XYZ file of C-alpha atoms in Angstrom:
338
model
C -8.344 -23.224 5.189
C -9.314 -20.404 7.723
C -9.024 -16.665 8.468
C -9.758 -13.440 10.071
C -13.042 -11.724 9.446
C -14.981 -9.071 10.982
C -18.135 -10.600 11.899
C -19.599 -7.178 13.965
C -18.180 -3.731 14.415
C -14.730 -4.588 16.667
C -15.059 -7.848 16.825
C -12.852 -10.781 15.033
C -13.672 -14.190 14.359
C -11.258 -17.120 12.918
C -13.494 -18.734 10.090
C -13.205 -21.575 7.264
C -12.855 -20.035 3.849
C -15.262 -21.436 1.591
C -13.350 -21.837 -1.354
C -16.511 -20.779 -4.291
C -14.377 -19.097 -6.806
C -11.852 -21.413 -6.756
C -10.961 -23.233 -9.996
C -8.665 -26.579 -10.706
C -6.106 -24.840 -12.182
C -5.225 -22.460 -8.682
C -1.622 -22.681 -6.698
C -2.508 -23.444 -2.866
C -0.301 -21.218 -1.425
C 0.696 -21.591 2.567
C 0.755 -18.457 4.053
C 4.494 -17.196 6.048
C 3.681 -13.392 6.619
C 0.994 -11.412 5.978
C 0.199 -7.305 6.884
C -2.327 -5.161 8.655
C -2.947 -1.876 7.352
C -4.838 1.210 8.220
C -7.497 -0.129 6.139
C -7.989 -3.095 7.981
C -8.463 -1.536 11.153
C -10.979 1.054 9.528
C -13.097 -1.725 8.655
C -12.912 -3.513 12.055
C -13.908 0.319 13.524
C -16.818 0.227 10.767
C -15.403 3.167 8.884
C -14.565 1.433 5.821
C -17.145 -0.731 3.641
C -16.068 -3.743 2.220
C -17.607 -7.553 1.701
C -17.658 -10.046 3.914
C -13.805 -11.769 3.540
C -10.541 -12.223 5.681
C -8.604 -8.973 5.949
C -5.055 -9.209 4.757
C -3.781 -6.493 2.227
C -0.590 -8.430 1.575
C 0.656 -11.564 1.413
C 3.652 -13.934 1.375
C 3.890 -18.020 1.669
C 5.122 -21.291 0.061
C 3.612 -23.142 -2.676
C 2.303 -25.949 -0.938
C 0.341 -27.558 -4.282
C 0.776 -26.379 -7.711
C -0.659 -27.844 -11.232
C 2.347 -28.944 -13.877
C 3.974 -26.711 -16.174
C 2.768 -23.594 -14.106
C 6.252 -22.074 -15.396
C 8.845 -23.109 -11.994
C 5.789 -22.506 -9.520
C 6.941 -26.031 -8.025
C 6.108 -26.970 -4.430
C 8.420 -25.305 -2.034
C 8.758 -22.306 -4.192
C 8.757 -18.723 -2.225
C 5.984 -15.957 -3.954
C 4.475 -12.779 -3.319
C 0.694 -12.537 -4.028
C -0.774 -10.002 -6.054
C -3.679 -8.262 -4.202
C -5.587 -7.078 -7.130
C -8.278 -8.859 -9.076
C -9.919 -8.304 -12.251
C -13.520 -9.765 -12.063
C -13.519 -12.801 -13.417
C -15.000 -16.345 -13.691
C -14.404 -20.529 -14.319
C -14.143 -21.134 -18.393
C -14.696 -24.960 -18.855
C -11.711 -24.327 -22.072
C -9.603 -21.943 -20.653
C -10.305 -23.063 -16.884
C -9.824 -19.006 -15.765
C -10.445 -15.888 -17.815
C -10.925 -12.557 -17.347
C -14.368 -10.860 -18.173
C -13.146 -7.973 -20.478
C -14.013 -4.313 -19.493
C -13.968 -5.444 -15.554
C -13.303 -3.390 -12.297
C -10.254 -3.722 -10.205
C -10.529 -5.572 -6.766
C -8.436 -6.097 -3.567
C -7.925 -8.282 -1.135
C -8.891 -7.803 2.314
C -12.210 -5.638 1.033
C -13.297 -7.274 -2.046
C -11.896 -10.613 -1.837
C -10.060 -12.852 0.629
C -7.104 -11.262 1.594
C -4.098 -12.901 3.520
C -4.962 -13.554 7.336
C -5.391 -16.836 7.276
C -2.758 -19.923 6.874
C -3.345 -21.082 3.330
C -4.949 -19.458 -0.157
C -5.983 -20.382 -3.335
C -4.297 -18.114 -6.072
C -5.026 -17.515 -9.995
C -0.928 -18.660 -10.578
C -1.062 -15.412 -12.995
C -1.005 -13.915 -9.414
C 2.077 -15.452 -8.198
C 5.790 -13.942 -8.671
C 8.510 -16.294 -7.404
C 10.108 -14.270 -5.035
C 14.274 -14.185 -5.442
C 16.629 -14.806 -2.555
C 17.742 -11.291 -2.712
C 14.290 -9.958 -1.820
C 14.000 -10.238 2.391
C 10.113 -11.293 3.410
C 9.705 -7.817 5.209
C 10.626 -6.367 2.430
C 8.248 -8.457 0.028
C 5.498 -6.939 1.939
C 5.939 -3.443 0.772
C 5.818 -4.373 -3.005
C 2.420 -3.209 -3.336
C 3.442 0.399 -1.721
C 6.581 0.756 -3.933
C 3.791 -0.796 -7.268
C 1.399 2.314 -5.859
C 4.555 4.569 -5.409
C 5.449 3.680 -9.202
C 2.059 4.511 -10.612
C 2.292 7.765 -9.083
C 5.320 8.714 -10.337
C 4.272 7.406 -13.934
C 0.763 9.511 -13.586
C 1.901 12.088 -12.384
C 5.086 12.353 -15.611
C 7.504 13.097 -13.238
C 10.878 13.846 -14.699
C 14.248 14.260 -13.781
C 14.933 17.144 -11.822
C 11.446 17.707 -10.979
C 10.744 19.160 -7.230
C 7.485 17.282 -5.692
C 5.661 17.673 -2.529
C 4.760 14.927 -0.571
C 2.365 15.764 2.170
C 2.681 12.942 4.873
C 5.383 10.981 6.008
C 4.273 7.264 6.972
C 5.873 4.231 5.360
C 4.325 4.606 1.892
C 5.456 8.675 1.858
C 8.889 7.129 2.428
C 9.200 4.842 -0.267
C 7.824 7.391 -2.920
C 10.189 9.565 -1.663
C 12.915 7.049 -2.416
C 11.346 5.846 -5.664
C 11.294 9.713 -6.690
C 15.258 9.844 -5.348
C 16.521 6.787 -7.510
C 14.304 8.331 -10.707
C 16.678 11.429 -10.128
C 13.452 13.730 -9.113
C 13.479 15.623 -5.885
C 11.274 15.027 -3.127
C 10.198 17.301 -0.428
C 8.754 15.349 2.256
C 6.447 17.123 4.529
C 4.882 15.742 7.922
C 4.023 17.071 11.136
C 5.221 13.953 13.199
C 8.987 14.467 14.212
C 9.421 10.285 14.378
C 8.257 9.901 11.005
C 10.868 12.858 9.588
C 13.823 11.475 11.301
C 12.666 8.146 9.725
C 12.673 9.769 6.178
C 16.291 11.159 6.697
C 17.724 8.382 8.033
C 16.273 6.629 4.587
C 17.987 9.617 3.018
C 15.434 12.100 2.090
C 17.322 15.088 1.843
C 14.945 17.805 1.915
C 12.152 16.869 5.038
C 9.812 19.524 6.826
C 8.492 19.074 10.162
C 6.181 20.416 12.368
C 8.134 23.052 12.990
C 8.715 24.231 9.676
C 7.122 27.160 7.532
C 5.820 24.624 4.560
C 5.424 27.014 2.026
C 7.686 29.269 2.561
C 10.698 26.195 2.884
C 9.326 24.967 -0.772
C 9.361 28.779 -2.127
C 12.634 28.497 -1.453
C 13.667 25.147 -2.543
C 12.274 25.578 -6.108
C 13.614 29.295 -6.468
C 10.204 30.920 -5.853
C 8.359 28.491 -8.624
C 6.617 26.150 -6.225
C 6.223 22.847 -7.520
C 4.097 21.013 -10.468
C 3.541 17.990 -8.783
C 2.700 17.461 -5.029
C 1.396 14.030 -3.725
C -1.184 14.256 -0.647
C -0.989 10.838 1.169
C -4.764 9.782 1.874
C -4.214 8.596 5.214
C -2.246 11.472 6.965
C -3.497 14.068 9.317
C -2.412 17.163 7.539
C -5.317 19.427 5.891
C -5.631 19.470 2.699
C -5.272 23.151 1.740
C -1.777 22.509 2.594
C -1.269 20.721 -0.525
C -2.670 22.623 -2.422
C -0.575 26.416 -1.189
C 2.601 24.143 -2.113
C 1.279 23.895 -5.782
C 2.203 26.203 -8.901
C -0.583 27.495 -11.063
C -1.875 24.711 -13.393
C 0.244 21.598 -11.240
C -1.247 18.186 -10.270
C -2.317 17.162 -6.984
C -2.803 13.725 -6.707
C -4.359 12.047 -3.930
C -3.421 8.254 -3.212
C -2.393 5.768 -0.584
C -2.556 2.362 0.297
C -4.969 3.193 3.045
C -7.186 6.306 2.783
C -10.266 7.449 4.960
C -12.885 10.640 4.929
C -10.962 13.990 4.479
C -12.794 17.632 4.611
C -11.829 19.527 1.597
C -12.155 22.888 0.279
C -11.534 23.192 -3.377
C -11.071 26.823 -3.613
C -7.872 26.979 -3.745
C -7.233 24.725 -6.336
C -9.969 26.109 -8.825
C -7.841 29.292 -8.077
C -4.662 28.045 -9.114
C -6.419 25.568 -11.761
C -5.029 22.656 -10.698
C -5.457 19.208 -11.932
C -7.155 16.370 -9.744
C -5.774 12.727 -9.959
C -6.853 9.956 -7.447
C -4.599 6.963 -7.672
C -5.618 3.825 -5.520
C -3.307 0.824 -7.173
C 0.002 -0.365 -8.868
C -1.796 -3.034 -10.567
C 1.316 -4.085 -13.475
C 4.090 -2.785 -11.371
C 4.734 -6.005 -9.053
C 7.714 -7.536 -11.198
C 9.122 -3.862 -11.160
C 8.744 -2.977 -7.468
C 10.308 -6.816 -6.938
C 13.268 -5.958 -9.671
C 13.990 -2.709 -7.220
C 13.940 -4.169 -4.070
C 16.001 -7.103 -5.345
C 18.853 -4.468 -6.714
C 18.661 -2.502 -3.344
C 17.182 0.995 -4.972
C 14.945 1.427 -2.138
C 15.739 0.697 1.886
C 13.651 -0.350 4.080
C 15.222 -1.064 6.949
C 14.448 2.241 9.064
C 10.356 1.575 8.199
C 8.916 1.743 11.481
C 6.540 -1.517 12.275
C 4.943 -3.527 14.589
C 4.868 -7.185 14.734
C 2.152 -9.995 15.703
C 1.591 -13.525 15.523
C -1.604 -15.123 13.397
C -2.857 -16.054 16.577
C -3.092 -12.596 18.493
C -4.506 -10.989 14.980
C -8.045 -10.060 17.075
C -5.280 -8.365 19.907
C -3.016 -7.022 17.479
C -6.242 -4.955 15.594
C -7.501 -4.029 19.256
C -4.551 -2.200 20.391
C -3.960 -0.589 16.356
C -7.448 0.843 16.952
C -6.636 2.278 20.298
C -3.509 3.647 19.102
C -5.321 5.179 16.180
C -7.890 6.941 18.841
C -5.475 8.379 20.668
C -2.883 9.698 18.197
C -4.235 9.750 14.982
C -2.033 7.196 12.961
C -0.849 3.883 13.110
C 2.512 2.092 11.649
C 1.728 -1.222 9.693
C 1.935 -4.240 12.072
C 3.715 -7.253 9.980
C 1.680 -10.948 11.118
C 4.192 -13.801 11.216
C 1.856 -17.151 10.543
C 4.769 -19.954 10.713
């Protein structure tokens, strides 16, 4: 087995993965399409800390080699790979158990993620993937398992107005999620490709760059504002915006499934007393987010993306981190490995 990791600040290397933590009772999995995200390339910059593994935030393949009675995860079988892990370790009874009380991981900073051609997987971390479900769309099941933790934290209910501040691919699907729960999204984003993307998804109510922000939303919601606005970590917006688009006492949660260094000024929201939540996972929401996508409640067929083959990973990075110089954001780039 072998993968991409970042062996010095912008610089790739294709290594063998020493299997350590691997125990008898794991599903080798052969690797069809895997995803580079923001995060990713902020580690290859050296903006992002993480251990020593092959990037890869999300992952889909073939069960090449499975145990018996692993519950229809037979050779041949298509799967999506969970990218969290609890911390855990090799029971000589149970063969794998989790150590209770333990931290969340993910792959492509804590652990092996999914640039490479094969991995060994806990089969607890395997969900056969149906024939409804298209691999592109498999790759975004973490975003819409983050998207449905937000709306869960958050209690959003029906009816509810929310701001979303930024408008990449993991905006859109929340926006969508928040849609098909009945809520309604206001999508905000000061990049004009990214808010014809959202309408053509069919956001109804999107703000550009050339829009008054608060004063659209004042309107929207009948003067109230809204109780729950969403600040995607990764967008270029500040963050003051956020928080003018907020009622007194409303949540402002800040998530993504890439986020880097924002300056903040918290003045505004110990004026209006608002409540704090950082979300960073869907951990439990992957057979939901695969139900969805299998029953066509969220499209994803205007996402914008870029594509790459396993072998031009290192080129693929290169030209996301010159991108990301020169205008701020990047789309996800989608690695085809067969």
């Amino acid at each position: 087995m072998k993968g991409w990791k970042i062996v010095k600040p912008f610089t790739l290397k294709e290594e063998e993965i020493l299997e350590t933590d691997v125990c008898e009772s794991f599903t080798k999995v052969k690797i069809t399409k895997s995803i580079i995200t923001l995060s990713d390339v902020l580690r290859y910059k050296d903006e992002l800390d993480g251990e020593n593994v092959v990037l890869g935030s999300a992952g889909i393949g073939v069960v090449s080699e499975a145990k018996t009675n692993l519950f229809g995860l037979e050779k041949g079988k298509h799967v999506y790979i969970e990218p969290y892990r609890e911390e855990t370790q090799c029971d000589p009874n149970v063969n794998w158990k989790t150590i209770k009380g333990s931290s969340l991981s993910s792959a492509g900073i804590d652990f092996d993620g999914f640039l490479s051609d094969f991995a060994s997987v806990d089969p607890g971390k395997l969900f056969i993937l149906p024939d409804s479900v298209p691999d592109l769309d498999a790759l975004f099941i973490n975003h819409i398992s983050l998207a449905i933790s937000v709306v869960d934290k958050l209690e959003i209910q029906k009816g509810d107005y929310v701001a979303i501040v930024g408008g990449n691919n993991f905006a859109n699907i929340l926006a969508q999620l928040l849609i098909y729960y009945q809520a309604v999204p206001i999508l905000i984003t000061n990049n004009d490709e990214d808010a014809q993307i959202a309408k053509d998804s069919g956001v109804y109510y999107v703000l550009g760059a050339d829009d008054n922000w608060q004063k659209e939303v004042h309107t929207f919601t009948s003067g109230r504002m809204v109780k729950s606005v969403v600040y995607v970590a990764d967008c270029n917006i500040p963050v003051i915006k956020a928080f003018n688009l907020a009622s007194h006492n409303a949540s402002v949660a800040f998530t993504g499934v890439a986020y880097k260094n924002n300056a903040i000024s918290f003045s505004q929201a110990i004026k209006k007393q608002l409540k704090i939540l950082c979300i960073n996972n869907g951990y439990g929401n992957t057979a939901s987010s695969i139900n969805l996508i299998a029953n066509k409640a969220i499209n994803l067929t205007h996402l914008k993306l870029d594509s790459s083959t396993y072998e031009n990973v290192p080129k693929a990075i290169e030209n996301m981190s010159k991108t990301l110089d020169e205008k701020g954001k990047i789309y996800e780039t989608v690695i085809d490995l067969v």
